[in-house]
CSV table of C-alpha atoms in Angstrom, one decimal:
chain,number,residue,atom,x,y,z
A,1,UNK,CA,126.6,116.3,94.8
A,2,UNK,CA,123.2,117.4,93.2
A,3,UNK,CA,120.8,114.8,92.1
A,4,UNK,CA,117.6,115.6,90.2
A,5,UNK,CA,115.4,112.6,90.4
A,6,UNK,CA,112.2,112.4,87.5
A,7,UNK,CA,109.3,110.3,89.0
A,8,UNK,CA,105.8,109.3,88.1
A,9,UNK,CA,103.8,109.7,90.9
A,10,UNK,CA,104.1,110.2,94.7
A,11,UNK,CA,102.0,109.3,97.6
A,12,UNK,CA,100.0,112.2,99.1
A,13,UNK,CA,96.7,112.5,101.4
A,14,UNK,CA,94.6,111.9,98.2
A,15,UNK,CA,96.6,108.8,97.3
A,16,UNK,CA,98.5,107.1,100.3
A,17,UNK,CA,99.2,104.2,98.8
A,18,UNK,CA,100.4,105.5,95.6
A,19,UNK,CA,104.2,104.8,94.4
A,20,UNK,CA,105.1,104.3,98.5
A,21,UNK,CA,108.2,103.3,97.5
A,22,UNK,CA,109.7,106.6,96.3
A,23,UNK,CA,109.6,108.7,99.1
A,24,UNK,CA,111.2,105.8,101.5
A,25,UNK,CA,113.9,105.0,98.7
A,26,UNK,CA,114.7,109.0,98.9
A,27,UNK,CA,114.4,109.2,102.5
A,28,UNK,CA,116.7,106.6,103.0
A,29,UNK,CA,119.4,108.0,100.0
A,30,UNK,CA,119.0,111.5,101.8
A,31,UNK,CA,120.0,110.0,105.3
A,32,UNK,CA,122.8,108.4,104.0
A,33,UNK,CA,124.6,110.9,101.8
A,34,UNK,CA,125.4,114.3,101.7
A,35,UNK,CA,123.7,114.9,98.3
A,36,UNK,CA,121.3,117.6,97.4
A,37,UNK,CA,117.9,115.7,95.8
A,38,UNK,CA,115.7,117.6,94.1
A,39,UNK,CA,112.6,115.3,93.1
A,40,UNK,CA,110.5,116.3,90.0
A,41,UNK,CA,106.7,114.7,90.6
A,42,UNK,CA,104.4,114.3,87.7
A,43,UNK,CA,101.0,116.1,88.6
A,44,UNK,CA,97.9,115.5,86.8
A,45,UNK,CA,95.6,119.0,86.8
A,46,UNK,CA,93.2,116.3,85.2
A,47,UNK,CA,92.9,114.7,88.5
A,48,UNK,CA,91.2,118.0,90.0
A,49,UNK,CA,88.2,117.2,87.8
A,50,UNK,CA,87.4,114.0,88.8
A,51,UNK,CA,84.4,113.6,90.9
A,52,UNK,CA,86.6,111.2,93.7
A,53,UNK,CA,89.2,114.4,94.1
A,54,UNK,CA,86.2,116.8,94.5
A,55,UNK,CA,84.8,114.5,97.0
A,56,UNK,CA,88.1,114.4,98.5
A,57,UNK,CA,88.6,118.4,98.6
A,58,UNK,CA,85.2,119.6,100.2
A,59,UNK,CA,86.4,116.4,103.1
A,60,UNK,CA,89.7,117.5,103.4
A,61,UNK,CA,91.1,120.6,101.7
A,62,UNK,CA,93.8,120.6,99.4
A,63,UNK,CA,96.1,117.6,98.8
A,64,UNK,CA,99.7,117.2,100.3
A,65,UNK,CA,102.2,115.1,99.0
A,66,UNK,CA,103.8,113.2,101.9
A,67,UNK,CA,106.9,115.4,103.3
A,68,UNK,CA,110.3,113.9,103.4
A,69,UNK,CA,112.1,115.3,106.9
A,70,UNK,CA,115.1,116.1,105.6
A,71,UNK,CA,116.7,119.8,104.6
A,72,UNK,CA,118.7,117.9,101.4
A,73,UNK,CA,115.5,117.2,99.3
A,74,UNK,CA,112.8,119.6,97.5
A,75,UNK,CA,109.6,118.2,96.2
A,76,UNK,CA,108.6,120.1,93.0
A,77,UNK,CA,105.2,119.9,91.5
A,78,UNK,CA,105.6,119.2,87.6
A,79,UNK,CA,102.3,120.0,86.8
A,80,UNK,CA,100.9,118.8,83.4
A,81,UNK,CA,97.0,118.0,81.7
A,82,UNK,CA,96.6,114.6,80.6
A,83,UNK,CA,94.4,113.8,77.5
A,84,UNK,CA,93.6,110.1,78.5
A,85,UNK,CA,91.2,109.8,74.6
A,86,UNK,CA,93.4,108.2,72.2
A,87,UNK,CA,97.0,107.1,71.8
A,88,UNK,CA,97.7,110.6,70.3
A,89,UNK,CA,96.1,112.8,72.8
A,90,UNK,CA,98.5,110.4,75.6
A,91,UNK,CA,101.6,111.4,73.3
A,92,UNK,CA,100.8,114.7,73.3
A,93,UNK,CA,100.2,114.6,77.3
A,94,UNK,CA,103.3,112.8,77.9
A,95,UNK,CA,105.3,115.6,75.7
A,96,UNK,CA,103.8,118.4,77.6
A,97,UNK,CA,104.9,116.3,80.6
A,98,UNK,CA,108.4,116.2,79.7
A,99,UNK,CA,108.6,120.1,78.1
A,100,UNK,CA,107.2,120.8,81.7
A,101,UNK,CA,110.1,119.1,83.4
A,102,UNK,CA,113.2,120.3,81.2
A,103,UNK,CA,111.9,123.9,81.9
A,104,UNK,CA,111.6,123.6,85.5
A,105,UNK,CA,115.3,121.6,85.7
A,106,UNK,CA,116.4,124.3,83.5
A,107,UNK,CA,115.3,127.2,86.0
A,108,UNK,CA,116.7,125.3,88.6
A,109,UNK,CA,119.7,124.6,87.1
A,110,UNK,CA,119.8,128.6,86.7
A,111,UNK,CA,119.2,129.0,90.5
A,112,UNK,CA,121.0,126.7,92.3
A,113,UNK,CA,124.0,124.8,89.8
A,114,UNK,CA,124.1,122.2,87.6
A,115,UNK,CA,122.9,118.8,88.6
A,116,UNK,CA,125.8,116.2,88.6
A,117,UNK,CA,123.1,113.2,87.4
A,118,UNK,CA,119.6,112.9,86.6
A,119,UNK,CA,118.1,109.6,87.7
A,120,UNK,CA,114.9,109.2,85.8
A,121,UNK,CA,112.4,106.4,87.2
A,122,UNK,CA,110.7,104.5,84.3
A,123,UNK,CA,110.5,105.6,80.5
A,124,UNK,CA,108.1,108.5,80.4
A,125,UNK,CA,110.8,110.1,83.1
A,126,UNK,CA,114.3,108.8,80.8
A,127,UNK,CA,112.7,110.7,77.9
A,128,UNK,CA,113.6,113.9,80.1
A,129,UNK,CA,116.7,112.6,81.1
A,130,UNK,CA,117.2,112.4,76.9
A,131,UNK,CA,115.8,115.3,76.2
A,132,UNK,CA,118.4,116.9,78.9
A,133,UNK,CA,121.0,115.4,77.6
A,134,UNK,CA,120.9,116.4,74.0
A,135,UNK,CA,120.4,120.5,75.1
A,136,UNK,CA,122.9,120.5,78.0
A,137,UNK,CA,124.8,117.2,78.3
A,138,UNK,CA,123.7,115.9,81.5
A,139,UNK,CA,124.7,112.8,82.7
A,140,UNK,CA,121.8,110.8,83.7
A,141,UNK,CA,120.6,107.2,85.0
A,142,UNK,CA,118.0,105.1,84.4
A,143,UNK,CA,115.9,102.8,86.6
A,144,UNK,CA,113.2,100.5,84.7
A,145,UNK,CA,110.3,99.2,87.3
A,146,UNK,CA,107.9,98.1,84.3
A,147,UNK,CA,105.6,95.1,84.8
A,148,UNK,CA,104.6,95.6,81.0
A,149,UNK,CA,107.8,96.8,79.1
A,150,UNK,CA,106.1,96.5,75.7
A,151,UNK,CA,102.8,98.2,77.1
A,152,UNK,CA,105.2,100.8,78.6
A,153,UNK,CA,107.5,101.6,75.1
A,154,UNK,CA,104.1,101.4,72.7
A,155,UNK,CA,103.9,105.2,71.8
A,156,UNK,CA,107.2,105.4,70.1
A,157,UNK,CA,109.6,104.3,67.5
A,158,UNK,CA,112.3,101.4,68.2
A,159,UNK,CA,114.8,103.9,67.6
A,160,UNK,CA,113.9,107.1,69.8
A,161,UNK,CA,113.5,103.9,72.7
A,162,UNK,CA,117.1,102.5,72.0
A,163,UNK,CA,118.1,106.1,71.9
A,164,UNK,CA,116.7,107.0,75.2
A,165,UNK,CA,118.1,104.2,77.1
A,166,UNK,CA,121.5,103.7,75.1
A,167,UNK,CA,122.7,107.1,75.9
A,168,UNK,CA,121.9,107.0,79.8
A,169,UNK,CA,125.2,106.3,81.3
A,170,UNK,CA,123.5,102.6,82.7
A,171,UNK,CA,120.4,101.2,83.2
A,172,UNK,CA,119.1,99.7,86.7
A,173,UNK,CA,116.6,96.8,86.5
A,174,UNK,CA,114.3,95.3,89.8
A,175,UNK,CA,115.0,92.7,88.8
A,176,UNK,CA,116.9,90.0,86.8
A,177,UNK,CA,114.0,88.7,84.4
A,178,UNK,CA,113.6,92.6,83.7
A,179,UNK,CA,117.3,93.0,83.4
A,180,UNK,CA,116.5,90.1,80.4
A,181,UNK,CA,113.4,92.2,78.9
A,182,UNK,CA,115.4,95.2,78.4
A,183,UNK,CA,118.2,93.4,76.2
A,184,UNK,CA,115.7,91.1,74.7
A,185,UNK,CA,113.2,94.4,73.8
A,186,UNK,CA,115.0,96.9,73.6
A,187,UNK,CA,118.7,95.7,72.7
A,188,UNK,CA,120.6,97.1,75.8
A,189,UNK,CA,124.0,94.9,76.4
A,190,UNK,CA,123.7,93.2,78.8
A,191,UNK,CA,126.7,94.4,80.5
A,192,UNK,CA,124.9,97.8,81.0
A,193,UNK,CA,122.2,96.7,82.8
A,194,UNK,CA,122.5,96.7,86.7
A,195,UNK,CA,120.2,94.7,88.9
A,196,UNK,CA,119.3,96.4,92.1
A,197,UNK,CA,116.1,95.9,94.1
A,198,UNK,CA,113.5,98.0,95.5
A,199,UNK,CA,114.2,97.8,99.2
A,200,UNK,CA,112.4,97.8,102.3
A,201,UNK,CA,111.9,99.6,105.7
A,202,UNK,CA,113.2,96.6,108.3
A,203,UNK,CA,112.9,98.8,110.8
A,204,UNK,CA,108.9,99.3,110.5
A,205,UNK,CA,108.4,96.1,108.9
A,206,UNK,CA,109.6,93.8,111.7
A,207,UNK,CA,108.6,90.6,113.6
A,208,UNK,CA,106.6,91.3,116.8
A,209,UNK,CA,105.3,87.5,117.4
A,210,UNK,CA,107.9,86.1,118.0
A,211,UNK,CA,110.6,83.7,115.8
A,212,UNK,CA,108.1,80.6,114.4
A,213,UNK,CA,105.5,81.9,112.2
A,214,UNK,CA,101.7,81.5,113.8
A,215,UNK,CA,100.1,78.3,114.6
A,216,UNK,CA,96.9,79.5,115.0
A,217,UNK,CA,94.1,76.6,113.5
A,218,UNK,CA,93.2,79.2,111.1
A,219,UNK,CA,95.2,80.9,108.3
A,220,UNK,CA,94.9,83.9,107.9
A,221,UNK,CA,96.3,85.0,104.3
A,222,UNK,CA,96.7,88.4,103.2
A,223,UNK,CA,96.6,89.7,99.5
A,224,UNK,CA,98.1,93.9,99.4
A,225,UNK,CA,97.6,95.4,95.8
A,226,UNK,CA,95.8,96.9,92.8
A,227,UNK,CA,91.9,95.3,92.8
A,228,UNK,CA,92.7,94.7,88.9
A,229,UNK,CA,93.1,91.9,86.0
A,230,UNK,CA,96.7,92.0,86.3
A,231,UNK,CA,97.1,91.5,90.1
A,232,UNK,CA,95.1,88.0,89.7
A,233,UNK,CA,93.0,89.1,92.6
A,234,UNK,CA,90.0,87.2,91.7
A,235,UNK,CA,91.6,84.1,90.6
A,236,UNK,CA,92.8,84.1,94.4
A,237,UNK,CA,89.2,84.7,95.7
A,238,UNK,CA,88.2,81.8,93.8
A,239,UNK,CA,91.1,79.2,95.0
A,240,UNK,CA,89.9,80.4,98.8
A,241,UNK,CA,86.5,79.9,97.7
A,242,UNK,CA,87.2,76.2,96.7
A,243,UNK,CA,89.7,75.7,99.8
A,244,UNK,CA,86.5,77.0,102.4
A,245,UNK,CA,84.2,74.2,100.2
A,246,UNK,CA,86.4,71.7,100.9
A,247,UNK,CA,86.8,72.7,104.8
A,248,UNK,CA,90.3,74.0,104.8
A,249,UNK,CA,90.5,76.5,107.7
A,250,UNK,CA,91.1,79.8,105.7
A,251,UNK,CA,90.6,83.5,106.0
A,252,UNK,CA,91.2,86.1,103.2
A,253,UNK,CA,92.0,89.6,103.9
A,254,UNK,CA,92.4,91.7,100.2
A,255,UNK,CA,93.9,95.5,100.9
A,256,UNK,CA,93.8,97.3,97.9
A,257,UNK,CA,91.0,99.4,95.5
A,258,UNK,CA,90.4,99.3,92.4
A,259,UNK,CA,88.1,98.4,89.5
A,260,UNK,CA,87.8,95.0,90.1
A,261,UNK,CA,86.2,95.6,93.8
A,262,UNK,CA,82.7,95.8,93.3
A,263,UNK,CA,83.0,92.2,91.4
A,264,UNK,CA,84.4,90.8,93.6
A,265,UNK,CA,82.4,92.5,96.7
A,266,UNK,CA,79.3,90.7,94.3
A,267,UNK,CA,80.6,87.3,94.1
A,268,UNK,CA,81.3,87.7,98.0
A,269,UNK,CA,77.9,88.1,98.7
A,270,UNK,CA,76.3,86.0,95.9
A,271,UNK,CA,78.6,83.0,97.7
A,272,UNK,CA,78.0,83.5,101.1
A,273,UNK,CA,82.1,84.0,101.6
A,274,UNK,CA,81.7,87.7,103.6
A,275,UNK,CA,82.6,85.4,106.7
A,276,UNK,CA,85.9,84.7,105.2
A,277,UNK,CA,86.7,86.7,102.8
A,278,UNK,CA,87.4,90.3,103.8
A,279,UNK,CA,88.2,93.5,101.5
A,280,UNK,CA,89.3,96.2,103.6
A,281,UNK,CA,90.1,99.0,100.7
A,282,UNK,CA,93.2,100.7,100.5
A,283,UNK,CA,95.7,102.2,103.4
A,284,UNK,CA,98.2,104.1,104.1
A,285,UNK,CA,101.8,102.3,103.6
A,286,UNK,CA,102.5,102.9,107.4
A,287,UNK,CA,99.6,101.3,108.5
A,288,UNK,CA,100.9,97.9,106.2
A,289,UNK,CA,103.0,96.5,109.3
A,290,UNK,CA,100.4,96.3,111.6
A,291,UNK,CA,97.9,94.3,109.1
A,292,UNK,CA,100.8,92.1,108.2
A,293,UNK,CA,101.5,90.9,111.5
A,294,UNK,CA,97.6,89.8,112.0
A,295,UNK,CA,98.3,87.7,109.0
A,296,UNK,CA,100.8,84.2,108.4
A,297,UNK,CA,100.9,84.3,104.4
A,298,UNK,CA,101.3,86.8,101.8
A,299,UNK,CA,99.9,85.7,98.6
A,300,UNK,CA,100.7,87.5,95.1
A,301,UNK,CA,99.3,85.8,92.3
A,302,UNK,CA,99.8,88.6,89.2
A,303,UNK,CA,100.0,88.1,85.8
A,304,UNK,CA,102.9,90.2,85.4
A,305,UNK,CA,105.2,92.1,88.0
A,306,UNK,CA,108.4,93.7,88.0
A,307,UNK,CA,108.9,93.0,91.5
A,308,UNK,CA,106.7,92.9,94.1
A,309,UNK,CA,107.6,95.3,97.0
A,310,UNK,CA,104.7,94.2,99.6
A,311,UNK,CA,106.8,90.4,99.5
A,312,UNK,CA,109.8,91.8,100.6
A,313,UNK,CA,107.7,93.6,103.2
A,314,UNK,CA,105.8,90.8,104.3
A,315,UNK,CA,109.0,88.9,104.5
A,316,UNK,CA,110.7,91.6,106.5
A,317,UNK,CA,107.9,91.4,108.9
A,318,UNK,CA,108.7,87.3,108.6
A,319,UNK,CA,105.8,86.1,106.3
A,320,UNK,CA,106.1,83.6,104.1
A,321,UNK,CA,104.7,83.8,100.7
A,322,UNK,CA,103.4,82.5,97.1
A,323,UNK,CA,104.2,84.2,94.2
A,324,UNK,CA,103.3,83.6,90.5
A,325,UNK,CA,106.2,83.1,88.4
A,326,UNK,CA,105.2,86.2,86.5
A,327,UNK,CA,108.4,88.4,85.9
A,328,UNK,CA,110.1,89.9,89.3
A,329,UNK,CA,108.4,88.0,92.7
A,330,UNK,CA,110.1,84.7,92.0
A,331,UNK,CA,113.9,86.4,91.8
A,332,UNK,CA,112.6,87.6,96.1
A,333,UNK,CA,111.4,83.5,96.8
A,334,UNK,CA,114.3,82.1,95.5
A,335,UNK,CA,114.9,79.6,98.7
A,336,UNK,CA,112.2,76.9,99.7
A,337,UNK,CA,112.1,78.5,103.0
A,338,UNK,CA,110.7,81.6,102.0
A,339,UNK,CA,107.0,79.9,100.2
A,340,UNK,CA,106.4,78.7,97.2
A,341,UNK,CA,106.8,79.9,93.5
A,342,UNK,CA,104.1,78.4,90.9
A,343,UNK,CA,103.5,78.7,86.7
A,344,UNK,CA,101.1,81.1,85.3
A,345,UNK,CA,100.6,77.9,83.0
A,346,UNK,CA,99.5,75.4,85.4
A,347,UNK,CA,96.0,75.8,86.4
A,348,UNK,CA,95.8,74.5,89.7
A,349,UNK,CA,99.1,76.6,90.2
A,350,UNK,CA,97.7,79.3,92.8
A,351,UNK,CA,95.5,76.1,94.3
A,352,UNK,CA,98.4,73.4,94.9
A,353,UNK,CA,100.5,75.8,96.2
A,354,UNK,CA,98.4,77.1,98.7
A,355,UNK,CA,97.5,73.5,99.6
A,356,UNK,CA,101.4,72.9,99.9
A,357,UNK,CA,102.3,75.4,102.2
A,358,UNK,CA,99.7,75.1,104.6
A,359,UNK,CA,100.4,71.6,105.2
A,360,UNK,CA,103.6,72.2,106.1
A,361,UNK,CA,103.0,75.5,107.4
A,362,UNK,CA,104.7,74.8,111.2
A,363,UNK,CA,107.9,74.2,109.4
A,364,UNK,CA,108.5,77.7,108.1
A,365,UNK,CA,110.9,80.2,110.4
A,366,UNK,CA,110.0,83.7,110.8
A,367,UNK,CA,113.6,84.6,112.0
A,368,UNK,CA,115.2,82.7,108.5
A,369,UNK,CA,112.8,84.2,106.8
A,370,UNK,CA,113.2,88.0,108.2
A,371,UNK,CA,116.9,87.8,108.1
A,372,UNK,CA,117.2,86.5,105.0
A,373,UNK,CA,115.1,89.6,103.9
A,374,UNK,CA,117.1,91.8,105.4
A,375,UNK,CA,120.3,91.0,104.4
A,376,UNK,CA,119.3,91.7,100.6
A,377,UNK,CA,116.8,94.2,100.7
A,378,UNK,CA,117.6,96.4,103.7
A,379,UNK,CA,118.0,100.1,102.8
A,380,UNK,CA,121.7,99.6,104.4
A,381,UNK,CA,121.9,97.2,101.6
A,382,UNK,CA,119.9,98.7,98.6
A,383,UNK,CA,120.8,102.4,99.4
A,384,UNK,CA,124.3,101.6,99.3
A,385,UNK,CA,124.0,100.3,96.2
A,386,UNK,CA,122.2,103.5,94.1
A,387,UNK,CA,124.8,105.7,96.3
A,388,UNK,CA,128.1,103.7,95.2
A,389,UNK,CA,126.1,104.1,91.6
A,390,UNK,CA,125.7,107.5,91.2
A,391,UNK,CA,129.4,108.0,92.6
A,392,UNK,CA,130.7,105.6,89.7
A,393,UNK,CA,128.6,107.8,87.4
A,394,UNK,CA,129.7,111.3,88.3
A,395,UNK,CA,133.0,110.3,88.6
């Protein structure tokens, strides 16, 4: 079977921590089939101009995208100039974008046989799974991963978005309050909406201390993510803040970048917090497990999120966590054992929750909380799934 696969992005020596997830989910497909996957990456010439990839070329050279070992899958560069001025200069980006892919899956199509299914990875990638359709009458898949679906769809009309996702053969959501979004704003039945997960590498993400999570008189909790307004970061800088006031034993590690970091570097400093309140900047997702396990809680506070990939991590790894009840995170702490879930309309929210787990902190199980994880979100689990999917499709 041949698979094309349309993605956004791809993590590369420029940007390690970009869209991790793609690579291991195709990795993990590859090993487990016997499936050709060709994998069409959206590349940004635009990015070559910036003054951070310059610095980043006279340091290192070119950029690499991060190889996949496998002989069954073929990374191909879709390159493309984005116009990031005005909503019209974005449309006209994103329709170079897709112009650029249906000629390249054309000429590959010429080469090497027709692809049996397209599965297209947000909705900039199902317009070229439309557009496809309508000049040769591939069959193709759609997996929606948006945090924002209304943010996501605002470029075009409500008919050329129902059209796009109602002639996919089905539609995969992350989750089940995204599953809802797509029938509530776009009209999809229900019915055609699958629910599969992102999953998670239980092999590298793994317990190494042992099965009770750490007693140590000092917790140590751990924020992985975008430094923006959306993530909540700073709302959970400021809860630590308070906690550290009222001398609750507390130490903050952030991993991420992002816009938001030199604000929060200022408050930091301004405060006197540098003693407990690290940012360590972003890292590559293989170098995740071993912050994890110096850690005993993941926290996630964001304002919206379609999942939230680094809790199934932590969990794998046998963390528990707190999660805004924001759009995805909550379907992954479904079980008290697991942390705590709070309202994005309850102030004190991120605060009580916090307060709440620590004080029972002893009581939580690494090993439930690690096998629990793996039992839905394994790639033996969640591979499975997409496989048995695109076997019903082509079928």
């Amino acid at each position: 079977m041949r698979i094309a696969i349309i993605v956004p992005g791809w993590s590369s020596k420029f940007r390690p921590y970009f869209m991790p997830f793609f690579a291991e989910q195709i990795s993990n497909l590859s090993k487990r089939s016997g499936c050709t996957f060709d994998i069409y990456i959206a590349n940004s010439i635009s990015k070559y101009f910036k003054l951070s990839f310059l610095r980043f070329f006279f340091n290192n050279g070119f950029d690499q995208y991060d190889r996949i070992e496998s002989k069954n899958v073929n990374l191909i560069n879709v390159n493309y100039v984005n116009l990031p001025f005005s909503n019209l200069s974005k449309r006209i980006s994103q329709d170079r974008y897709i112009n650029a892919n249906l000629n390249l899956i054309e000429a590959r199509e010429h080469s090497f046989g027709e692809y049996d299914l397209i599965h297209c990875h947000f909705f900039t990638s199902a317009r070229v799974g439309f557009e496809y359709f309508n000049r040769k009458g591939r069959k193709y898949v759609i997996t929606e991963h948006a945090s924002d679906l209304t943010k996501s769809l605002d470029f075009y009309t409500d008919d050329y978005i129902r059209s796009v996702y109602n002639k996919a053969s089905t539609v995969v959501a992350v989750s089940n309050r995204l599953k809802k979004e797509l029938h509530r704003v776009v009209g999809i039945e229900l019915e055609k909406i699958s629910v599969i997960p992102n999953g998670v590498d239980t092999e590298k993400f793994s317990i190494v201390n042992g099965a009770k999570c750490r007693t140590g008189e000092i917790k140590k909790v751990l924020f992985i993510g975008h430094l923006i307004e959306r993530k909540g970061v700073f709302e959970l800088v400021k809860v630590v803040h308070n906690l550290i006031a009222n001398n609750i034993n507390v130490y903050l590690t952030i991993i991420g970048v992002g816009e938001l970091g030199g604000e929060i570097l200022n408050y930091l400093k301004v405060h006197n917090l540098s003693e407990f309140i690290e940012i360590k900047g972003g890292i590559p997702n293989h170098e995740l497990p071993s912050e994890i396990h110096k850690h005993d809680l993941l926290v996630l506070p964001s304002q919206k999120e379609s999942f939230g990939v680094v809790v199934v991590e932590a969990g794998a790894c046998g963390l528990p966590a707190i999660v805004s009840r924001c759009g995805g995170p909550e379907d992954i702490i479904e079980e008290e054992f697991l942390g705590s879930t709070y309202s994005l309309d309850d102030i004190n929210g991120l605060h009580d929750s916090l307060i709440e787990v620590l004080s029972k902190f002893e009581s939580y199980s690494s090993t439930m909380i690690r096998e629990h994880t793996v039992n839905k979100y394994s790639w033996d689990v969640v591979a499975e799934k997409i496989l048995s999917l695109y076997e019903v499709k082509t079928s």
